[in-house]
Each structure stands twice: as structure tokens, then as C-alpha cells.
Coordinates of C-alpha atoms and ligand atoms in Angstrom, one line a residue:
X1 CA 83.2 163.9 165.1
X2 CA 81.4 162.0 162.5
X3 CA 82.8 160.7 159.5
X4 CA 80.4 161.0 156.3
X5 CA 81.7 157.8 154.0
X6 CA 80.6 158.2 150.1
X7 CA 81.6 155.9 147.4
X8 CA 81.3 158.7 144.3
X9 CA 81.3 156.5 140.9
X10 CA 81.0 159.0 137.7
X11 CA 78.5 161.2 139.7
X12 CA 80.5 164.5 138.8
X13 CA 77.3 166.1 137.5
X14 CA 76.2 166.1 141.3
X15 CA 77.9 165.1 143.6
X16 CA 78.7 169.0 144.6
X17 CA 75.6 169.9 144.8
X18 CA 75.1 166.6 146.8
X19 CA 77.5 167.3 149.9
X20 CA 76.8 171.3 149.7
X21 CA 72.8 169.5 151.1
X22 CA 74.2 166.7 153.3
X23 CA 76.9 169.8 155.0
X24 CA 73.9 172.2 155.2
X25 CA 72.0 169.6 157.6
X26 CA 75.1 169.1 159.3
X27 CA 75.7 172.4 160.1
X28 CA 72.4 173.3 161.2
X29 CA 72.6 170.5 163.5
X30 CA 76.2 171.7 164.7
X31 CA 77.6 167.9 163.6
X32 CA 81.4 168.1 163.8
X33 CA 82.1 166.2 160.4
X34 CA 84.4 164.9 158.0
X35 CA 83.7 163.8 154.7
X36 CA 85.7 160.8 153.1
X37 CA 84.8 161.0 149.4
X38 CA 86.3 158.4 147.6
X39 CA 86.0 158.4 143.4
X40 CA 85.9 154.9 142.4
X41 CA 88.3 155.0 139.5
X42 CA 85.3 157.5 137.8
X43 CA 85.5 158.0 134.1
X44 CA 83.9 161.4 133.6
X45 CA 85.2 164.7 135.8
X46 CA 83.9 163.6 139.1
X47 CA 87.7 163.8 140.7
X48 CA 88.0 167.3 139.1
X49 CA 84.8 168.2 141.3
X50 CA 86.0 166.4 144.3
X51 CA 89.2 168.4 144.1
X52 CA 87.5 171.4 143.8
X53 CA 85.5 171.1 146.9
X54 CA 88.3 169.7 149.0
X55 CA 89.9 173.1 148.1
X56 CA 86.9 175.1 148.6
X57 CA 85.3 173.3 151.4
X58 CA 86.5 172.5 155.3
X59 CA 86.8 168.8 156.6
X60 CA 87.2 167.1 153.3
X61 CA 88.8 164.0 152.3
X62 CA 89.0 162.9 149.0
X63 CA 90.8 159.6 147.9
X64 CA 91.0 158.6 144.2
X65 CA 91.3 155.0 143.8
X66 CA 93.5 153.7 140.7
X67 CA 90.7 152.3 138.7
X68 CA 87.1 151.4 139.5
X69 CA 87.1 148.2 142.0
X70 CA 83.6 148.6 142.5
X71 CA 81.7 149.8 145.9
X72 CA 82.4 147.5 148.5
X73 CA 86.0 148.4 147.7
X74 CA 85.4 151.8 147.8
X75 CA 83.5 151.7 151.5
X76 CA 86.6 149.6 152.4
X77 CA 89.0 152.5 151.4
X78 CA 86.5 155.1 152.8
X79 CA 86.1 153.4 156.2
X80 CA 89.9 152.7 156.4
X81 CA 91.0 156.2 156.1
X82 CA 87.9 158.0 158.2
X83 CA 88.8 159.2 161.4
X84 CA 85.3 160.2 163.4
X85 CA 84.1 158.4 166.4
X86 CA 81.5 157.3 164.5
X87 CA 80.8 157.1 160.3
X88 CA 77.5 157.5 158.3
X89 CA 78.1 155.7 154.9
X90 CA 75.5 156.6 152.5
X91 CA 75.4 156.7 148.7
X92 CA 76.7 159.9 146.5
X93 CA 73.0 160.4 145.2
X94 CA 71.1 161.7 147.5
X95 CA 69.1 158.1 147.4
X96 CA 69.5 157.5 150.9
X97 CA 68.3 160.8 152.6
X98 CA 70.4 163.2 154.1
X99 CA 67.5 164.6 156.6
X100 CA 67.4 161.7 158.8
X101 CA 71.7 162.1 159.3
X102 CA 70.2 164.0 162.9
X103 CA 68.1 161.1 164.0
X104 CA 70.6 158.7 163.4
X105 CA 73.4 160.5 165.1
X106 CA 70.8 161.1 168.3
X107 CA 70.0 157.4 168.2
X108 CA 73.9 156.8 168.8
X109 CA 74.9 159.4 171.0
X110 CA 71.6 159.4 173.4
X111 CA 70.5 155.6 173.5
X112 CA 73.5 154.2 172.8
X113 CA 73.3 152.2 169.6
X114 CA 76.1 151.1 168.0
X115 CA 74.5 150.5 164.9
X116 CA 71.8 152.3 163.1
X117 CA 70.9 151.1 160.0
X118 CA 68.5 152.0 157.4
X119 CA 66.0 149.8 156.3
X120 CA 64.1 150.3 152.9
X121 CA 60.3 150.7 153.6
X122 CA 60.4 150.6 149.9
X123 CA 62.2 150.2 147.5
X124 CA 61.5 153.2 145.4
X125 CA 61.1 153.6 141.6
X126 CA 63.1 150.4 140.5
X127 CA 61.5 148.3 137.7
X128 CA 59.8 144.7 138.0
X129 CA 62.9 142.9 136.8
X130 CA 65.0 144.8 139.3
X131 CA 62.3 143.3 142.4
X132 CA 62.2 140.3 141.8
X133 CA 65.9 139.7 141.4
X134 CA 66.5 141.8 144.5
X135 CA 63.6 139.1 146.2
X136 CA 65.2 136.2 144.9
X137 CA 68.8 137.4 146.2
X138 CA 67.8 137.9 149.6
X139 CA 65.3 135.0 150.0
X140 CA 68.5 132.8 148.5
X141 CA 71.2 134.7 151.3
X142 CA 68.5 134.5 154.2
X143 CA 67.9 130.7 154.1
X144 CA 71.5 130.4 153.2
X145 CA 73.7 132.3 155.3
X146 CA 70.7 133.0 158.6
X147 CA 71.1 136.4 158.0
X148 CA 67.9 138.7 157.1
X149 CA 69.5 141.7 155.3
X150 CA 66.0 142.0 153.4
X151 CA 65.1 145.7 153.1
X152 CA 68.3 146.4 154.1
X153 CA 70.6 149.1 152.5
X154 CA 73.9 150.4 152.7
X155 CA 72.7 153.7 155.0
X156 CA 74.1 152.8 157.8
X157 CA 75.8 154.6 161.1
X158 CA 78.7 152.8 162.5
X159 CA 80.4 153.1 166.0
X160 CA 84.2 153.6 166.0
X161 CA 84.2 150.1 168.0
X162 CA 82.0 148.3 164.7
X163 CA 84.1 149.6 162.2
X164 CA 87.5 148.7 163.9
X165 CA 85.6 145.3 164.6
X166 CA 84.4 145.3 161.0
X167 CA 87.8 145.9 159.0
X168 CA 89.6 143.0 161.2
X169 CA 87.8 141.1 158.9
X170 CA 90.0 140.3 156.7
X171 CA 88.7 138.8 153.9
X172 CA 89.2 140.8 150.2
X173 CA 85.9 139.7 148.7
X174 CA 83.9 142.0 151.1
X175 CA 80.3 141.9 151.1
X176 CA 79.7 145.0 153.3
X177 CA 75.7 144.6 154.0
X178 CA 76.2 141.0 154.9
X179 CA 79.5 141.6 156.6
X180 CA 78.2 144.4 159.0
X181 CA 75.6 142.2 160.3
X182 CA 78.0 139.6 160.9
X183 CA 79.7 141.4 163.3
X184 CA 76.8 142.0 165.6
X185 CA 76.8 144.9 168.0
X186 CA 73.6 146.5 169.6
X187 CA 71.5 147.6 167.0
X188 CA 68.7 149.7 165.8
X189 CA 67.0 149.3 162.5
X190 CA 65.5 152.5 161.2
X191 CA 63.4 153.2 158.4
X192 CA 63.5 155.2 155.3
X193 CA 62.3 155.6 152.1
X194 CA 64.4 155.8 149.1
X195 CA 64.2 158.9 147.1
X196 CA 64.7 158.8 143.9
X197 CA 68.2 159.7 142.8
X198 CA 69.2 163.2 142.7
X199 CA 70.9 162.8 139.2
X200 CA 72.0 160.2 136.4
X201 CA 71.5 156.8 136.4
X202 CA 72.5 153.6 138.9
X203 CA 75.7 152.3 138.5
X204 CA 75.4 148.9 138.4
X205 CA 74.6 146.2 135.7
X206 CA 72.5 143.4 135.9
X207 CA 76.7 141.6 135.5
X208 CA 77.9 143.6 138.8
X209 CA 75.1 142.7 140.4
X210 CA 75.4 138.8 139.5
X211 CA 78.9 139.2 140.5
X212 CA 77.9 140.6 144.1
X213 CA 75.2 137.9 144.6
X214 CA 78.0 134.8 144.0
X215 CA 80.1 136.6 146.3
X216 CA 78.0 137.3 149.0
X217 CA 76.5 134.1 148.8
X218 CA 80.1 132.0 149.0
X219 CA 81.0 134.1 151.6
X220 CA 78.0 133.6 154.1
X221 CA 77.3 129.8 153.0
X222 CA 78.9 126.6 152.2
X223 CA 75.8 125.0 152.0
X224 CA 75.9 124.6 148.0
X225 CA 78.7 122.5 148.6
X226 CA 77.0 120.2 150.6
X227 CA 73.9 120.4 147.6
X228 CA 76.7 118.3 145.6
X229 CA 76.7 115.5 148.5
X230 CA 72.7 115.6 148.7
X231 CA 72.8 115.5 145.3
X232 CA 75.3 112.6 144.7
X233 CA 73.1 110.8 147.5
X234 CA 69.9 111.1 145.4
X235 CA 71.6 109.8 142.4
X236 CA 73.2 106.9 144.6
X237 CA 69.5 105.7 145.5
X238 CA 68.2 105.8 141.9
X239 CA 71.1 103.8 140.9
X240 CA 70.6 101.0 143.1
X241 CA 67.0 100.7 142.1
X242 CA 67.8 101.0 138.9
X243 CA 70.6 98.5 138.9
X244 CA 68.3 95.9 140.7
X245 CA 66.1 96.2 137.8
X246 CA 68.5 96.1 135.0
X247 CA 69.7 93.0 137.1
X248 CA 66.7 91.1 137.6
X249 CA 65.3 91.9 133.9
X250 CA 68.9 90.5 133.2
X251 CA 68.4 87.0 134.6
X252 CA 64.9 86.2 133.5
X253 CA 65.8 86.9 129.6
X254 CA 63.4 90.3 129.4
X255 CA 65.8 92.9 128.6
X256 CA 65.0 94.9 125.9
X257 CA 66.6 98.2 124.3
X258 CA 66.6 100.5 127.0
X259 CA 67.4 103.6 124.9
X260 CA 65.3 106.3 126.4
X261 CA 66.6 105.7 129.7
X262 CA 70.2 105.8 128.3
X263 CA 69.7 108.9 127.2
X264 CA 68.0 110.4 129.9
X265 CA 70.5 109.2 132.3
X266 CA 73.6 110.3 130.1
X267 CA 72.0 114.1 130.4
X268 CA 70.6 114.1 133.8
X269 CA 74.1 113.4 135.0
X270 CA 75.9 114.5 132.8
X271 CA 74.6 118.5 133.8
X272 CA 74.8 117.3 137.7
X273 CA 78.3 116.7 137.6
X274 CA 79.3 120.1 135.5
X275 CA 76.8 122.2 138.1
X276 CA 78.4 120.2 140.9
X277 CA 81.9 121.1 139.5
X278 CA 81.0 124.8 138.5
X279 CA 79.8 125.0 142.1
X280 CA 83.4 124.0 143.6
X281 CA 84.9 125.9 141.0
X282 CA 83.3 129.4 142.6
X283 CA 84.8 128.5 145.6
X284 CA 87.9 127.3 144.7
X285 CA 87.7 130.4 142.6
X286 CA 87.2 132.4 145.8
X287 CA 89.9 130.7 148.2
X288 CA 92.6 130.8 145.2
X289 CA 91.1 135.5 145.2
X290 CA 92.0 135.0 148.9
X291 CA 95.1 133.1 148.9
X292 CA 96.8 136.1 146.1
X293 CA 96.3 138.3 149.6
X294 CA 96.1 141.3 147.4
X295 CA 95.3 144.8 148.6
X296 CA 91.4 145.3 148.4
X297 CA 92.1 148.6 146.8
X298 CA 94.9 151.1 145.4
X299 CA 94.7 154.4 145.8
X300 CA 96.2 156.7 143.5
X301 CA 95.6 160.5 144.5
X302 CA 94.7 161.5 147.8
X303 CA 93.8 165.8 148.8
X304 CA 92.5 167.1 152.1
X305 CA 90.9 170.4 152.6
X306 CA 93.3 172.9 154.2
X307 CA 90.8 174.0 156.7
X308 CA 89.2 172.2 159.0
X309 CA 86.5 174.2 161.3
X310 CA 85.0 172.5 164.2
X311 CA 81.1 173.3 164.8
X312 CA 80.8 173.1 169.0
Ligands
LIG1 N1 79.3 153.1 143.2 C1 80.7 153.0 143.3 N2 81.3 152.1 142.4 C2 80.6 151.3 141.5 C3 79.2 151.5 141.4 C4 78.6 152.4 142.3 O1 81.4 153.6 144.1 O2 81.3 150.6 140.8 C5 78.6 154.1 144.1 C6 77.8 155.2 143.4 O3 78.5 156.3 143.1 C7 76.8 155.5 144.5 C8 76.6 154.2 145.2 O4 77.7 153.4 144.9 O5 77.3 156.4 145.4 C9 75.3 153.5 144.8 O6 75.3 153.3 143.4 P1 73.9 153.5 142.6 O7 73.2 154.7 143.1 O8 74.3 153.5 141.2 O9 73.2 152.1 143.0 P2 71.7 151.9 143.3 O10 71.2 153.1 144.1 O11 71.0 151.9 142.0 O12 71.7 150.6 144.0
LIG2 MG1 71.5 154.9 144.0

């Protein structure tokens, strides 16, 4: 059986219409299936909808978490409480294309991948801004953490064996792209281009977004941290030069009003040492998140379909 894991995030307008297309390719491909739908603390009717087709629909499970904690909570929560040998995680908007569910489930089951992931061959209709952030992000993680997740998306199959592996993580700050490559496993990277989404708009603001960059960045890299010492040893080196000369121009009777360099110093260091401490405060930000040990998630209402009808 094969799990289908959806984070749903005020999608109520389609999200029907959404798994009635994903369960049609199923079927005709006689998939045994579940779906794990999980609303992400939604604010319009989407858990209204998921209720309805848990009633109406075999092999659902819905989960409604107690307010939105954002996706990579809601995968967490989805790939906790899915039960198939293997999951499919895929967005609620049809962005990540349900057609190539087959392929993905023969690359598993016949050549024995653990992993197939789907790779962006493009990245769609996103604007300029939207690029080039997304570019910066992953050029920043890659040289930071090692790990190329460029193109990569969060379509992915996973084994029983990789998502056991993945949630013994256990870290509450999850960064789920980075986090599944972490873990290794034999992999296959297949891919896809992103249709455009079926409905609404995305679901993240340029602030979510910032938020999921510090995060995945402080959890794959300490090496900002050691920018501070680099840093501190540049400054170190100037200020022996500079000393010498303050020094010598002492001696011979040929100092004059260094303002300028006052100055300059006073600000160049001056925003070194706040950067430096901001940077130790993310982290220390970070270990204190980690040290609370709260749950990743709550989840408030849970309902199963009452049928479950098995394909083969
Ligand atoms: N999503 C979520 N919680 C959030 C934001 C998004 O569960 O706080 C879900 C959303 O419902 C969708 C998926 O994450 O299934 C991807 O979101 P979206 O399509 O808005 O992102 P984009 O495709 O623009 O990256
Ligand atoms: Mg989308």
C-alpha cells in the first residue's frame, strides 16, 4: 500500500477536486492507497471538505492540526501517522503532477529505489523576484551545508525504511528537503515540470520563506559561526598594522587628527560585532527552540473513512 501525504493549507476551494484526480490515476493503475490529508490549521472551509470526503471516500485520513504550524510540520504529522510501505508526499495543488504517481511507484517496486524524488526541470510560472531568491537560497545552502537540493522539490516517494530513518531525526525545526537528503538511501532523481497550480494562490510569504531559509541554513551549517572567527581574524591583522602606524607616527611627533579613520573604524566594527552577535543569536535562538523539546505539532481533530477497499 502506498500512502499519499498532502499538507492542505486553505485549499478548500480544490482540494476535492484535487484527490477525486490523484485517486482516479490510482485506481486505474490498481495502487492500493491511503491518503493522509492533513489541514494545516486552515482558515477558510478546507476541514469541512476534508470531512466530507473522508465520509464519502474509502482509504482516507484526515488530521486537523490545532493551528497552522506551517508545512514542514504538517509533512511531519502526515508522515508520522501514514501507514503504507511506502509514501508519495506531494502538494494539495495539483503543482506537482499526479500522472507521473505510476512511474514513481514502478521505479520503487521494480528497480528498487528507495527514494524517488522529483526534480524541477523548471520552475514554472514564478516571477523574477521569486528566482532569484530561490537561486540565492540554494547557492547559499549548497556551499554551506554540501548538499545540492537545487531543482529539488518536495515530490518525493519514500520507502517505509527512509521515513522510519527520517522521523528518528529528532530535531523540531525540520527542514524536510534538506533533511531527506541527509539521510541518504539509494536514490533516483526524476524529473518534472511544475504545472501551474490548479487553484488560488501560494501559500507562502516572502516572511515564511525568510523564516525557512535561516532555518535550513542553521540546521545544515555552522559555518557562519566560524565567519565571526574569520572575521575577528581580519580585524586582528588590520589592527596591528594600524597600531604600528599610530605608534611610529607617535614617536616621531607626526600625529595629526585622525578623525576620518575614527569614524570609519567606530562603524566598520561597530556593525561587525552586532552581525557577529545576531549570527550567535540565530543559533542560540535555535538550541534554546530545541532545548523547550516541544511537540512539532498538535493535532486537534482526527476522521478516517469508514471503508477501506483494497484494489489487487
Ligand atoms: N502549505 C501548508 N502550510 C503552510 C503553507 C503551505 O500546509 O503554511 C501547503 C499548501 O497547502 C500546499 C503546499 O504546502 O499543499 C505547497 O504550498 P504552495 O502551493 O502555496 O507553495 P508553492 O507551490 O508556491 O511553493
Ligand atoms: Mg504550490
Amino acid at each position: 500500500m502506498i500512502s499519499l501525504v498532502i499538507p492542505v493549507y486553505n485549499e478548500g476551494a480544490h482540494i476535492e477536486a484535487s484527490i477525486l484526480k490523484v485517486q482516479a490515476i490510482l485506481l486505474e493503475n490498481k495502487v492500493n492507497y491511503q491518503f493522509v490529508l492533513v489541514d494545516d490549521g486552515s482558515r477558510d472551509e478546507t476541514w469541512q471538505v476534508l470531512q466530507k470526503v473522508a465520509q464519502n471516500l474509502p482509504n482516507i485520513k484526515a488530521l486537523k492540526l490545532s493551528r497552522n504550524f506551517g508545512k514542514e510540520a504538517a509533512l511531519c504529522a502526515g508522515l508520522e501517522a501514514a501507514d503504507g510501505e511506502a509514501c508519495i508526499v506531494m502538494d494539495a495543488d495539483l503543482q506537482h503532477p499526479p500522472a507521473l504517481i505510476p512511474e514513481m511507484i514502478r521505479l520503487w517496486r521494480e528497480e528498487g529505489y528507495d527514494v524517488v524524488e522529483g526534480v524541477k526541470s523548471d520552475r514554472g510560472h514564478e516571477g523574477n523576484v521569486y528566482k532569484l531568491g530561490a537561486h540565492l537560497f540554494y547557492s547559499t545552502f549548497n556551499r554551506l551545508s554540501g548538499f545540492d537540493l537545487r531543482r529539488a522539490s518536495d515530490f518525493k516517494l519514500m520507502d517505509r525504511k527512509v521515513v522510519d530513518a527520517w522521523s528518528r531525526l529528532p530535531e523540531k525545526d525540520t527542514f524536510f528537503r534538506g533533511m531527506s537528503a541527509w539521510v541518504g538511501f539509494k536514490r533516483y532523481r526524476m524529473a518534472f515540470a511544475v504545472e501551474p497550480r490548479a487553484a488560488g494562490n501560494s501559500k507562502w510569504s516572502p516572511l515564511k520563506l525568510g523564516k525557512l531559509f535561516i532555518s535550513a541554513i542553521t540546521a545544515f551549517s555552522s559555518l557562519p559561526l566560524q565567519i565571526i572567527t574569520f572575521l575577528g581574524g581580519v580585524f586582528f591583522v588590520g589592527s596591528l598594522l594600524l597600531s604600528a602606524q599610530t605608534l611610529y607616527m607617535k614617536f616621531f611627533g607626526i600625529a595629526y587628527s585622525g578623525f576620518t579613520t575614527v569614524i570609519l573604524l567606530q562603524l566598520i566594527i561597530g556593525s561587525a560585532l552586532m552581525l557577529s552577535l545576531g549570527i550567535i543569536g540565530t543559533y542560540l535562538a535555535r538550541i534554546y527552540d530545541e532545548v523547550k523539546n516541544r511537540p512539532r505539532y498538535l493535532i486537534s481533530a482526527e476522521v478516517s473513512s469508514t471503508r477501506s477497499d483494497d484494489v489487487v
